XYZ file of C-alpha atoms in Angstrom:
234
model
C -10.914 24.939 10.262
C -10.892 21.848 7.529
C -7.826 20.929 5.670
C -7.587 22.601 2.273
C -7.812 19.675 -0.196
C -4.181 18.931 -1.942
C -4.574 19.485 -5.681
C -3.701 17.011 -8.129
C 0.259 17.291 -7.856
C 2.563 15.331 -9.825
C 6.041 14.605 -7.723
C 8.990 12.845 -9.113
C 8.314 9.003 -9.668
C 9.718 6.006 -11.155
C 8.674 4.183 -14.565
C 5.784 1.888 -13.934
C 6.892 -1.439 -12.734
C 4.813 -4.307 -14.641
C 5.394 -7.180 -12.097
C 2.498 -9.395 -13.192
C -0.162 -9.524 -15.735
C -2.644 -8.157 -13.182
C -0.099 -6.430 -10.899
C 1.869 -2.991 -11.691
C 3.300 -0.739 -9.329
C 4.698 2.922 -9.054
C 7.393 4.066 -6.853
C 8.137 7.896 -6.223
C 8.917 10.713 -3.835
C 6.689 11.604 -0.568
C 5.913 15.496 -1.296
C 8.197 17.272 1.444
C 10.144 14.162 2.666
C 13.284 12.374 2.269
C 11.486 9.311 1.654
C 9.782 7.241 -0.865
C 6.030 5.631 -1.408
C 4.553 3.137 -3.847
C 1.329 2.814 -5.399
C 0.139 -0.912 -6.374
C -2.316 -1.181 -8.654
C -3.959 -4.244 -9.487
C -6.206 -5.227 -12.225
C -9.342 -7.272 -11.153
C -11.093 -10.156 -12.949
C -13.341 -7.595 -14.655
C -10.938 -5.501 -15.934
C -11.068 -3.037 -13.627
C -8.203 -1.516 -11.747
C -7.918 -1.282 -7.851
C -5.581 1.358 -6.578
C -3.554 0.444 -3.162
C -2.093 3.893 -2.110
C -2.474 6.936 -4.407
C 0.401 8.612 -6.284
C -0.393 11.106 -8.851
C 1.134 10.041 -12.246
C 2.729 11.761 -15.011
C 0.541 12.330 -18.044
C 2.176 9.384 -20.233
C 2.343 6.926 -17.093
C -1.393 7.759 -16.405
C -2.599 7.420 -19.915
C -0.876 3.915 -19.896
C -2.473 2.983 -16.937
C -6.016 4.178 -18.012
C -5.390 2.051 -21.234
C -4.935 -1.138 -19.298
C -7.873 -0.976 -17.200
C -10.806 1.353 -16.220
C -10.087 3.041 -12.618
C -12.533 1.851 -10.122
C -11.445 1.328 -6.731
C -9.132 3.074 -4.338
C -8.354 1.381 -1.208
C -6.376 3.786 1.486
C -4.483 1.864 4.134
C -4.976 4.233 6.733
C -5.522 8.051 7.803
C -2.089 8.943 7.415
C -1.468 7.639 3.884
C -3.727 10.367 2.250
C -1.275 13.159 0.963
C -2.966 12.694 -2.459
C -6.054 10.661 -2.008
C -8.703 13.193 -2.432
C -7.301 14.491 -5.764
C -6.709 11.124 -6.804
C -9.967 9.793 -6.461
C -11.746 12.974 -7.821
C -9.617 12.952 -10.938
C -10.031 9.192 -11.892
C -13.671 8.785 -10.440
C -12.991 6.353 -7.907
C -15.018 4.466 -5.209
C -12.904 5.041 -2.029
C -12.632 2.277 0.642
C -10.346 2.479 3.971
C -10.235 0.655 7.067
C -13.316 0.957 9.871
C -10.786 1.593 12.658
C -9.752 5.219 11.031
C -13.293 5.675 9.241
C -13.913 9.201 10.831
C -10.388 10.717 10.430
C -10.440 9.242 6.628
C -14.121 10.921 5.943
C -12.989 14.090 7.359
C -10.712 14.376 4.320
C -12.525 12.365 1.700
C -15.765 10.861 0.564
C -15.615 7.085 1.201
C -17.865 4.792 -0.418
C -17.404 2.251 2.700
C -14.940 0.705 4.757
C -12.902 -2.621 3.837
C -15.535 -5.101 4.613
C -17.668 -3.267 2.134
C -14.944 -3.838 -0.776
C -16.569 -5.582 -3.517
C -15.205 -9.369 -4.067
C -12.783 -10.343 -6.550
C -11.076 -13.860 -7.094
C -7.883 -12.416 -7.502
C -7.664 -10.387 -4.384
C -7.921 -10.637 -0.673
C -7.793 -7.649 1.448
C -7.156 -8.843 4.833
C -6.780 -6.563 7.870
C -3.668 -6.662 10.110
C -4.165 -8.307 13.467
C -3.068 -6.596 16.422
C -2.648 -3.203 14.569
C -4.850 -0.217 15.973
C -5.233 1.572 12.807
C -7.114 -1.440 10.888
C -4.224 -1.382 7.998
C -4.775 -3.939 5.575
C -2.529 -6.109 3.676
C -3.558 -7.283 0.028
C -3.118 -10.750 -1.131
C -3.055 -11.033 -5.029
C -3.317 -14.172 -6.901
C -1.686 -14.442 -10.415
C -1.801 -16.700 -13.194
C -0.024 -20.225 -12.260
C -0.873 -20.088 -8.791
C 1.524 -17.242 -7.909
C 0.958 -14.777 -4.884
C 2.575 -11.151 -4.153
C 1.933 -9.888 -0.621
C 1.346 -5.892 -0.850
C 1.816 -3.956 2.357
C 1.555 -0.460 3.593
C 3.565 0.494 7.006
C 3.975 -2.924 8.604
C 6.468 -4.051 6.377
C 9.446 -1.907 4.993
C 12.494 -2.498 2.978
C 14.357 0.980 2.867
C 18.202 0.611 1.694
C 20.103 3.138 3.556
C 20.792 5.164 0.605
C 16.992 5.669 -0.576
C 16.224 7.708 2.374
C 17.259 10.852 4.489
C 19.455 10.799 7.583
C 16.334 11.549 9.914
C 14.363 8.754 8.713
C 17.740 6.547 8.734
C 17.946 7.589 12.559
C 14.485 6.694 13.492
C 15.185 2.997 12.199
C 13.598 3.001 8.710
C 16.458 1.356 6.923
C 18.136 -1.743 7.309
C 16.399 -4.136 4.937
C 12.920 -6.151 5.293
C 11.528 -5.194 8.981
C 8.849 -3.858 11.021
C 10.022 -0.290 11.635
C 10.323 0.906 15.610
C 7.840 3.894 14.664
C 5.285 1.602 13.623
C 5.865 -0.633 16.612
C 5.574 2.244 18.823
C 2.287 3.822 17.175
C 0.262 1.277 15.651
C 0.921 -2.079 17.225
C -1.103 -3.352 20.157
C -0.797 -7.160 19.743
C 2.497 -8.624 18.991
C 1.815 -12.232 19.131
C -1.305 -11.727 16.552
C 0.660 -9.881 14.123
C 3.130 -12.402 14.323
C 1.104 -15.479 13.867
C -0.237 -13.832 10.793
C 2.781 -12.937 9.220
C 3.983 -16.301 9.733
C 1.016 -17.706 8.150
C 1.491 -15.600 5.128
C 5.031 -16.803 4.784
C 3.788 -20.513 4.545
C 1.164 -19.295 1.356
C 1.911 -21.659 -1.540
C 3.859 -19.658 -4.356
C 4.582 -16.528 -2.299
C 6.707 -14.778 -5.011
C 7.105 -11.350 -3.684
C 6.592 -8.370 -1.177
C 5.244 -5.202 -2.335
C 6.110 -2.625 0.316
C 4.561 1.110 0.041
C 7.858 2.029 1.229
C 11.199 0.356 -0.018
C 12.344 -1.611 -2.458
C 10.294 -4.789 -3.721
C 11.239 -8.084 -2.134
C 11.072 -10.396 -5.465
C 13.051 -13.676 -3.953
C 12.977 -15.100 -0.900
C 9.862 -13.487 0.222
C 8.845 -16.106 2.738
C 12.246 -16.059 4.339
C 11.993 -12.448 4.616
C 8.675 -12.142 6.060
C 9.746 -15.035 8.724
C 12.581 -13.063 9.663
C 10.607 -9.681 10.513
C 7.891 -11.461 12.311
C 10.935 -13.357 14.272
C 11.611 -9.824 15.410
C 8.303 -9.501 17.162
């Protein structure tokens, strides 16, 4: 039997994080779990908005986002990041893109406009598939004014403080700073050297100023060193 789509449901979230002229984010609760999730919003060069992950917003926050740019695209990290994907895409009339590796699972729950390789190009955003990861999960490289760069991650890099998540996630190794958590390694990782090499390459990006994970705190300083330290654990 097909799963009944979850309707537009706003759960607790923080105020909008206005990180750059073309990058906003919103951190909030994962429905039904003692965990947090972040949606990143990138304003493309044509003024349209790309959403990475889907988090329904309170009316005032949603109105501010829509006034900032025209909602256009939802990028799904993979099929396990879809709690609110369909309702979010339907409400904002978004085109939906996701990894080819889990395309069938995504299409079973939401109408897709294409896989990540079909995403309309924009000079401010690079969408890169993680090497050696089974789900085809992407990272987004977002370029800002002055040459600054932010790296947006879904599950491969987390930065959860112990006090921010529940007891069970802490016991499962989700807390403890910038890291590749044990569950990710077990479920999704198939080629450690390939992923390590890619993360080390990104750590060398000129003007890398922050890491923006879907789960956990932003890394607004020392991003290259944090990324290298996480890669060194592979």
